[in-house]
Amino acid sequence: MCLVVGTCCRGFKENSTSDVIFSSATAKEVGQSLVQYFWEAFPAGSGPIDRTTYMFTYVDPQPGSPQLEELLEDYWDLMPKYQGVSFDDLEILRIIFGIFPTYRDSPLPAAFDRILQFGDASGIQSPVSFGGFGSLTRHLGRLTTGIYEALEGNFLDSKSLSMLNPYMPNLSSSWLFQRAMSAKKQSNVPPDFINELLFANFISMQKLGDPVLRPFLQVGIPVLLEWFGHFIMLGYYTFLSTFLDPTIRPLIESFPAKMRYEWKRGLEAWQYGAGLDYKLSPSEAHETAKRSDPSKEIFSTDSLK
Ligand SMILES: Cc1cc2nc3c(=O)[nH]c(=O)nc-3n(C[C@H](O)[C@H](O)[C@H](O)COP(=O)(O)OP(=O)(O)OC[C@H]3O[C@@H](n4cnc5c(N)ncnc54)[C@H](O)[C@@H]3O)c2cc1C
């Protein structure tokens, strides 16, 4: 799960940049646990000098896990250093805290007839970013149509409803990254391991390619094997959605109602499970092309070190 604490404060003179993920310190002990803190900061919509800052960490829930209160105490100490400000110069508009649970087998299938989980309760959000609202908007079109068709056809048994929250290899494979970013007391890795891992990952993502083996050092062979299975499925779903979908889609309207409902959900599972629902805009495609060619743009890694 992910624990997050933070504030929205007024009084930031420098408020033109954002950090999606920032880490400036090695893993540290809080209570009986070892935690790696990450930060996020961005201008808030409420005013030009208002800024939201979050401190978050990934942990495995167990007795002795850090409490939000303990994290908030660290936040008051560390946030001024992170942002180069003093709380004496800031007006606290809002204090934010939360616990994001995540499930290894997300999204959660419907367990009962006529009952469907929706939003965060369905576990459809990324176990790394926990941006559940963004995730919900991404799936809204698919879910709206699917729920409408389930109601219209009276396909409200748990099996039919579960097809609205299908297995998605892209979601399952991102689980590994959360595991790799959780500090573990018993593991024999140095305290700067997670920062080094992130550094290597971001460099590799920039080059769009080189496999990064280091996450595997920390998570263990069983998790690695499970992740590898999801990774294979990701390729399989990409193949199915790219090549089989166009062959089947034109025939679907001629199928009987239940079969049509099931095939539509199946095609959606391939598409969303492979991440092919997301279309890059021309400007985003241009940015990606630039990033894949390091000679055109230098990726700053200072913030990750
Ligand atoms: C600090 C923080 C920052 C976040 N930042 C982002 C972000 O930047 N981008 C993003 O996409 N997402 C973000 N999220 C996540 C986002 O807020 C959630 O994914 C989203 O609110 C989920 O919406 P939901 O309707 O599924 O669930 P919720 O918003 O949790 O709504 C569930 C509702 O059900 C009610 N409820 C619970 N049990 C019962 C019951 N038994 N009977 C009746 N009512 C009940 C709850 O009180 C609640 O109002 C953030 C979350 C937090 C905590």
Short mmCIF file of C-alpha atoms and ligand atoms in Angstrom, two decimals:
data_model
loop_
_atom_site.label_atom_id
_atom_site.label_comp_id
_atom_site.label_asym_id
_atom_site.label_seq_id
_atom_site.Cartn_x
_atom_site.Cartn_y
_atom_site.Cartn_z
CA MET A 1 0.00 0.00 0.00
CA CYS A 2 0.99 3.65 -0.28
CA LEU A 3 0.94 6.10 2.62
CA VAL A 4 0.73 9.77 1.75
CA VAL A 5 0.85 12.99 3.78
CA GLY A 6 1.08 16.57 2.62
CA THR A 7 -0.30 20.06 2.52
CA CYS A 8 -1.54 22.74 0.24
CA CYS A 9 0.16 25.96 1.38
CA ARG A 10 0.09 29.62 0.30
CA GLY A 11 3.28 31.66 0.09
CA PHE A 12 5.60 29.89 -2.38
CA LYS A 13 7.62 32.50 -4.27
CA GLU A 14 8.97 29.82 -6.64
CA ASN A 15 5.90 28.06 -7.99
CA SER A 16 6.38 27.40 -11.68
CA THR A 17 7.66 23.79 -11.72
CA SER A 18 6.33 20.37 -10.72
CA ASP A 19 7.90 17.14 -9.51
CA VAL A 20 6.08 13.94 -10.40
CA ILE A 21 8.42 11.85 -8.27
CA PHE A 22 11.40 13.14 -6.34
CA SER A 23 13.68 11.47 -3.85
CA SER A 24 16.49 13.17 -2.01
CA ALA A 25 17.35 10.81 0.84
CA THR A 26 18.12 7.16 1.42
CA ALA A 27 15.75 4.71 3.16
CA LYS A 28 15.28 5.43 6.89
CA GLU A 29 13.75 3.78 9.92
CA VAL A 30 10.34 4.93 11.09
CA GLY A 31 8.94 3.02 14.05
CA GLN A 32 9.77 -0.62 13.37
CA SER A 33 9.88 -0.22 9.59
CA LEU A 34 12.28 0.95 6.96
CA VAL A 35 10.76 3.48 4.57
CA GLN A 36 11.88 5.22 1.42
CA TYR A 37 10.29 8.65 1.10
CA PHE A 38 9.22 10.10 -2.23
CA TRP A 39 7.95 13.58 -2.92
CA GLU A 40 5.58 15.21 -5.33
CA ALA A 41 4.99 18.97 -5.71
CA PHE A 42 2.91 21.06 -8.06
CA PRO A 43 1.25 24.50 -8.24
CA ALA A 44 -2.31 24.45 -6.89
CA GLY A 45 -5.24 25.94 -8.78
CA SER A 46 -6.36 28.11 -5.85
CA GLY A 47 -3.79 30.88 -6.42
CA PRO A 48 -0.43 31.73 -8.02
CA ILE A 49 1.59 31.22 -4.80
CA ASP A 50 -0.34 28.14 -3.63
CA ARG A 51 1.47 24.83 -3.88
CA THR A 52 0.64 21.23 -3.01
CA THR A 53 3.45 19.04 -1.67
CA TYR A 54 3.10 15.35 -0.87
CA MET A 55 5.45 12.96 0.86
CA PHE A 56 4.66 9.30 0.19
CA THR A 57 6.08 5.85 0.73
CA TYR A 58 5.23 2.30 -0.34
CA VAL A 59 4.99 -0.31 2.42
CA ASP A 60 3.77 -3.86 2.91
CA PRO A 61 0.99 -3.69 5.54
CA GLN A 62 2.12 -5.46 8.70
CA PRO A 63 2.34 -4.82 12.44
CA GLY A 64 4.87 -2.04 13.06
CA SER A 65 4.21 -0.30 9.74
CA PRO A 66 4.66 3.46 10.06
CA GLN A 67 1.69 5.54 11.17
CA LEU A 68 0.46 8.53 9.22
CA GLU A 69 1.15 10.65 12.32
CA GLU A 70 4.83 9.60 12.25
CA LEU A 71 5.07 10.41 8.56
CA LEU A 72 3.48 13.80 9.13
CA GLU A 73 6.09 14.57 11.80
CA ASP A 74 8.83 13.83 9.25
CA TYR A 75 6.98 15.87 6.64
CA TRP A 76 7.10 19.02 8.82
CA ASP A 77 10.89 18.56 9.16
CA LEU A 78 11.68 17.59 5.58
CA MET A 79 9.34 19.61 3.38
CA PRO A 80 11.09 22.98 4.04
CA LYS A 81 14.42 21.38 3.03
CA TYR A 82 12.86 19.83 -0.09
CA GLN A 83 11.25 23.06 -1.28
CA GLY A 84 13.74 25.56 0.19
CA VAL A 85 11.08 27.32 2.27
CA SER A 86 10.18 27.88 5.92
CA PHE A 87 6.75 27.05 7.34
CA ASP A 88 6.92 30.45 9.09
CA ASP A 89 6.49 32.08 5.66
CA LEU A 90 3.63 29.80 4.57
CA GLU A 91 -0.08 29.76 5.30
CA ILE A 92 -1.34 26.19 5.54
CA LEU A 93 -4.57 25.99 3.54
CA ARG A 94 -5.12 22.26 3.88
CA ILE A 95 -3.46 19.19 5.37
CA ILE A 96 -3.84 16.01 3.32
CA PHE A 97 -3.25 12.41 4.32
CA GLY A 98 -4.38 9.04 3.09
CA ILE A 99 -3.77 5.31 2.86
CA PHE A 100 -4.05 3.75 -0.58
CA PRO A 101 -4.55 0.00 -0.48
CA THR A 102 -3.65 -2.03 -3.53
CA TYR A 103 -4.37 -5.63 -4.44
CA ARG A 104 -2.05 -7.99 -6.15
CA ASP A 105 -4.94 -9.44 -8.17
CA SER A 106 -6.35 -6.09 -9.26
CA PRO A 107 -8.76 -5.29 -10.76
CA LEU A 108 -11.07 -7.13 -8.37
CA PRO A 109 -13.62 -9.39 -10.07
CA ALA A 110 -17.29 -9.18 -9.02
CA ALA A 111 -17.81 -11.69 -6.21
CA PHE A 112 -21.63 -11.58 -6.17
CA ASP A 113 -24.44 -11.45 -8.67
CA ARG A 114 -25.79 -7.93 -9.28
CA ILE A 115 -22.92 -6.22 -7.39
CA LEU A 116 -20.09 -4.47 -9.22
CA GLN A 117 -17.19 -2.55 -7.64
CA PHE A 118 -16.45 0.75 -9.29
CA GLY A 119 -13.64 3.30 -8.96
CA ASP A 120 -11.03 2.73 -6.26
CA ALA A 121 -13.13 -0.13 -4.86
CA SER A 122 -12.55 -2.05 -8.09
CA GLY A 123 -8.76 -1.78 -7.77
CA ILE A 124 -8.39 -0.39 -11.28
CA GLN A 125 -5.87 2.28 -10.30
CA SER A 126 -2.14 1.92 -10.87
CA PRO A 127 -0.35 0.43 -7.85
CA VAL A 128 2.50 2.87 -8.50
CA SER A 129 0.81 6.23 -9.09
CA PHE A 130 -2.49 5.58 -7.29
CA GLY A 131 -4.05 8.21 -9.54
CA GLY A 132 -7.46 6.62 -9.15
CA PHE A 133 -9.38 9.56 -10.51
CA GLY A 134 -7.27 9.69 -13.66
CA SER A 135 -7.59 5.94 -14.03
CA LEU A 136 -11.35 6.09 -13.66
CA THR A 137 -11.70 8.76 -16.34
CA ARG A 138 -9.56 6.61 -18.63
CA HIS A 139 -11.89 3.64 -18.17
CA LEU A 140 -15.13 5.62 -17.99
CA GLY A 141 -16.15 5.15 -21.63
CA ARG A 142 -15.53 1.40 -21.50
CA LEU A 143 -17.34 1.01 -18.18
CA THR A 144 -20.32 3.18 -19.14
CA THR A 145 -20.98 1.16 -22.29
CA GLY A 146 -20.32 -2.15 -20.54
CA ILE A 147 -22.62 -1.42 -17.60
CA TYR A 148 -25.34 -0.20 -19.97
CA GLU A 149 -25.10 -3.41 -22.01
CA ALA A 150 -25.04 -5.59 -18.87
CA LEU A 151 -28.23 -3.93 -17.62
CA GLU A 152 -29.90 -4.01 -21.02
CA GLY A 153 -29.18 -7.70 -21.55
CA ASN A 154 -29.70 -8.63 -17.87
CA PHE A 155 -26.16 -10.07 -17.76
CA LEU A 156 -25.87 -9.37 -14.03
CA ASP A 157 -24.40 -12.66 -12.78
CA SER A 158 -20.98 -12.30 -11.14
CA LYS A 159 -19.20 -13.92 -14.11
CA SER A 160 -20.65 -11.45 -16.61
CA LEU A 161 -20.02 -8.49 -14.29
CA SER A 162 -16.44 -9.64 -13.71
CA MET A 163 -15.82 -9.15 -17.43
CA LEU A 164 -16.10 -5.42 -16.72
CA ASN A 165 -13.09 -5.65 -14.39
CA PRO A 166 -10.95 -8.09 -16.39
CA TYR A 167 -7.35 -9.17 -15.86
CA MET A 168 -5.03 -6.51 -17.28
CA PRO A 169 -1.39 -7.48 -17.65
CA ASN A 170 -0.23 -3.86 -17.78
CA LEU A 171 -1.72 -3.27 -14.32
CA SER A 172 -0.43 -6.54 -12.88
CA SER A 173 3.09 -6.04 -14.21
CA SER A 174 3.34 -2.58 -12.63
CA TRP A 175 2.94 -4.29 -9.25
CA LEU A 176 6.60 -5.24 -9.38
CA PHE A 177 7.66 -1.62 -9.45
CA GLN A 178 5.77 -0.87 -6.27
CA ARG A 179 7.38 -3.86 -4.59
CA ALA A 180 10.79 -2.75 -5.80
CA MET A 181 10.22 0.75 -4.44
CA SER A 182 9.23 -0.47 -0.95
CA ALA A 183 12.17 -0.50 1.46
CA LYS A 184 12.42 -3.76 3.42
CA LYS A 185 14.18 -4.10 6.73
CA GLN A 186 15.27 -7.69 6.24
CA SER A 187 16.56 -7.29 2.70
CA ASN A 188 20.30 -7.10 2.18
CA VAL A 189 20.28 -4.04 0.01
CA PRO A 190 22.01 -0.74 0.76
CA PRO A 191 19.87 2.21 1.93
CA ASP A 192 20.46 4.10 -1.31
CA PHE A 193 19.28 1.11 -3.38
CA ILE A 194 15.83 2.48 -4.28
CA ASN A 195 17.23 5.81 -5.42
CA GLU A 196 19.82 4.00 -7.52
CA LEU A 197 17.10 1.77 -8.93
CA LEU A 198 14.95 4.73 -9.90
CA PHE A 199 17.93 6.46 -11.41
CA ALA A 200 18.71 3.41 -13.56
CA ASN A 201 15.06 3.01 -14.51
CA PHE A 202 14.62 6.58 -15.64
CA ILE A 203 17.82 6.49 -17.66
CA SER A 204 16.67 3.25 -19.31
CA MET A 205 13.21 4.64 -19.99
CA GLN A 206 14.86 7.61 -21.62
CA LYS A 207 16.76 5.30 -23.93
CA LEU A 208 13.56 3.27 -24.42
CA GLY A 209 14.98 -0.10 -24.15
CA ASP A 210 17.74 -1.63 -22.14
CA PRO A 211 16.19 -4.08 -19.70
CA VAL A 212 16.85 -3.11 -16.11
CA LEU A 213 17.71 -6.12 -14.04
CA ARG A 214 18.17 -4.42 -10.71
CA PRO A 215 14.52 -4.41 -9.54
CA PHE A 216 14.86 -8.17 -9.38
CA LEU A 217 17.55 -7.98 -6.71
CA GLN A 218 15.12 -6.85 -4.10
CA VAL A 219 11.79 -8.45 -4.91
CA GLY A 220 12.85 -12.10 -4.96
CA ILE A 221 12.48 -14.90 -7.49
CA PRO A 222 8.76 -15.77 -6.93
CA VAL A 223 7.66 -12.17 -7.51
CA LEU A 224 10.02 -11.93 -10.46
CA LEU A 225 8.57 -15.07 -12.05
CA GLU A 226 5.04 -13.79 -11.52
CA TRP A 227 5.99 -10.47 -13.10
CA PHE A 228 7.59 -12.26 -16.04
CA GLY A 229 4.29 -14.08 -16.64
CA HIS A 230 2.44 -10.75 -16.76
CA PHE A 231 5.10 -9.35 -19.05
CA ILE A 232 4.57 -12.24 -21.50
CA MET A 233 0.82 -11.66 -21.27
CA LEU A 234 1.39 -7.99 -22.05
CA GLY A 235 3.01 -9.00 -25.33
CA TYR A 236 0.26 -11.55 -25.99
CA TYR A 237 -2.52 -8.98 -25.37
CA THR A 238 -0.72 -6.48 -27.62
CA PHE A 239 -0.62 -9.10 -30.37
CA LEU A 240 -4.31 -10.03 -29.88
CA SER A 241 -5.49 -6.43 -29.82
CA THR A 242 -3.39 -5.39 -32.80
CA PHE A 243 -4.01 -8.35 -35.11
CA LEU A 244 -7.03 -10.36 -33.95
CA ASP A 245 -9.28 -7.49 -32.84
CA PRO A 246 -9.65 -6.01 -36.37
CA THR A 247 -10.67 -9.46 -37.69
CA ILE A 248 -13.27 -10.15 -35.00
CA ARG A 249 -14.74 -6.66 -34.46
CA PRO A 250 -16.70 -6.46 -37.77
CA LEU A 251 -18.42 -9.80 -36.96
CA ILE A 252 -19.50 -8.93 -33.43
CA GLU A 253 -22.84 -7.32 -34.26
CA SER A 254 -24.01 -10.59 -35.83
CA PHE A 255 -23.35 -12.59 -32.62
CA PRO A 256 -26.21 -13.53 -30.21
CA ALA A 257 -26.64 -10.94 -27.41
CA LYS A 258 -24.74 -12.73 -24.61
CA MET A 259 -21.91 -13.75 -26.93
CA ARG A 260 -21.73 -10.19 -28.27
CA TYR A 261 -21.50 -8.84 -24.71
CA GLU A 262 -18.72 -11.29 -23.86
CA TRP A 263 -16.69 -10.65 -27.01
CA LYS A 264 -16.94 -6.89 -26.61
CA ARG A 265 -15.61 -7.18 -23.05
CA GLY A 266 -12.88 -9.51 -24.29
CA LEU A 267 -11.72 -7.07 -26.97
CA GLU A 268 -11.71 -4.27 -24.40
CA ALA A 269 -9.64 -6.41 -22.02
CA TRP A 270 -7.03 -6.96 -24.77
CA GLN A 271 -6.96 -3.26 -25.66
CA TYR A 272 -6.88 -1.81 -22.13
CA GLY A 273 -4.77 -4.64 -20.75
CA ALA A 274 -2.10 -3.88 -23.35
CA GLY A 275 -2.40 -0.13 -22.73
CA LEU A 276 -3.50 0.41 -26.33
CA ASP A 277 -6.48 2.52 -25.29
CA TYR A 278 -4.11 5.44 -24.80
CA LYS A 279 -3.37 7.36 -27.98
CA LEU A 280 -0.43 9.76 -27.99
CA SER A 281 -1.29 13.25 -29.23
CA PRO A 282 1.06 14.54 -31.98
CA SER A 283 2.87 16.80 -29.46
CA GLU A 284 3.31 13.89 -26.99
CA ALA A 285 4.60 11.69 -29.83
CA HIS A 286 7.12 14.39 -30.68
CA GLU A 287 8.26 14.57 -27.03
CA THR A 288 8.63 10.77 -26.89
CA ALA A 289 10.71 10.80 -30.07
CA LYS A 290 12.92 13.47 -28.57
CA ARG A 291 13.39 11.49 -25.36
CA SER A 292 14.29 8.35 -27.28
CA ASP A 293 17.15 10.23 -28.91
CA PRO A 294 19.43 11.38 -26.09
CA SER A 295 21.38 13.59 -28.49
CA LYS A 296 18.32 15.86 -28.73
CA GLU A 297 17.59 16.34 -25.08
CA ILE A 298 19.45 15.66 -21.85
CA PHE A 299 17.38 14.09 -19.09
CA SER A 300 18.20 15.66 -15.74
CA THR A 301 18.76 13.02 -13.12
CA ASP A 302 19.89 15.34 -10.35
CA SER A 303 16.46 15.32 -8.78
CA LEU A 304 16.54 11.57 -8.53
CA LYS A 305 19.96 11.20 -7.02
C1 LIG B 1 -4.00 12.73 -0.89
C2 LIG B 1 -4.59 12.15 -2.14
C3 LIG B 1 -4.19 12.64 -3.38
C4 LIG B 1 -4.70 12.12 -4.56
N1 LIG B 1 -4.28 12.63 -5.76
C5 LIG B 1 -4.77 12.14 -6.91
C6 LIG B 1 -4.36 12.67 -8.17
O1 LIG B 1 -3.56 13.59 -8.23
N2 LIG B 1 -4.87 12.13 -9.30
C7 LIG B 1 -5.77 11.12 -9.27
O2 LIG B 1 -6.20 10.67 -10.32
N3 LIG B 1 -6.19 10.59 -8.09
C8 LIG B 1 -5.71 11.07 -6.92
N4 LIG B 1 -6.12 10.56 -5.72
C9 LIG B 1 -7.02 9.39 -5.75
C10 LIG B 1 -8.47 9.82 -5.95
O3 LIG B 1 -8.83 10.74 -4.95
C11 LIG B 1 -9.32 8.55 -5.85
O4 LIG B 1 -8.85 7.61 -6.78
C12 LIG B 1 -10.79 8.86 -6.16
O5 LIG B 1 -11.28 9.81 -5.24
C13 LIG B 1 -11.60 7.56 -6.05
O6 LIG B 1 -12.95 7.85 -6.25
P1 LIG B 1 -14.03 6.82 -5.82
O7 LIG B 1 -15.35 7.48 -6.11
O8 LIG B 1 -13.78 5.50 -6.44
O9 LIG B 1 -13.84 6.59 -4.24
P2 LIG B 1 -13.93 7.66 -3.05
O10 LIG B 1 -13.64 9.05 -3.54
O11 LIG B 1 -13.09 7.08 -1.95
O12 LIG B 1 -15.47 7.61 -2.68
C14 LIG B 1 -15.99 6.54 -1.94
C15 LIG B 1 -17.11 7.14 -1.07
O13 LIG B 1 -17.80 6.05 -0.46
C16 LIG B 1 -18.07 6.43 0.89
N5 LIG B 1 -18.29 5.20 1.65
C17 LIG B 1 -17.39 4.30 2.07
N6 LIG B 1 -18.00 3.28 2.72
C18 LIG B 1 -19.31 3.54 2.69
C19 LIG B 1 -20.46 2.85 3.18
N7 LIG B 1 -20.36 1.69 3.81
N8 LIG B 1 -21.67 3.42 2.97
C20 LIG B 1 -21.77 4.60 2.28
N9 LIG B 1 -20.73 5.28 1.80
C21 LIG B 1 -19.51 4.77 1.99
C22 LIG B 1 -16.83 7.21 1.33
O14 LIG B 1 -17.11 8.04 2.43
C23 LIG B 1 -16.56 8.01 0.06
O15 LIG B 1 -17.23 9.24 0.04
C24 LIG B 1 -5.65 11.07 -4.51
C25 LIG B 1 -6.08 10.60 -3.27
C26 LIG B 1 -5.55 11.12 -2.09
C27 LIG B 1 -6.02 10.58 -0.76
#
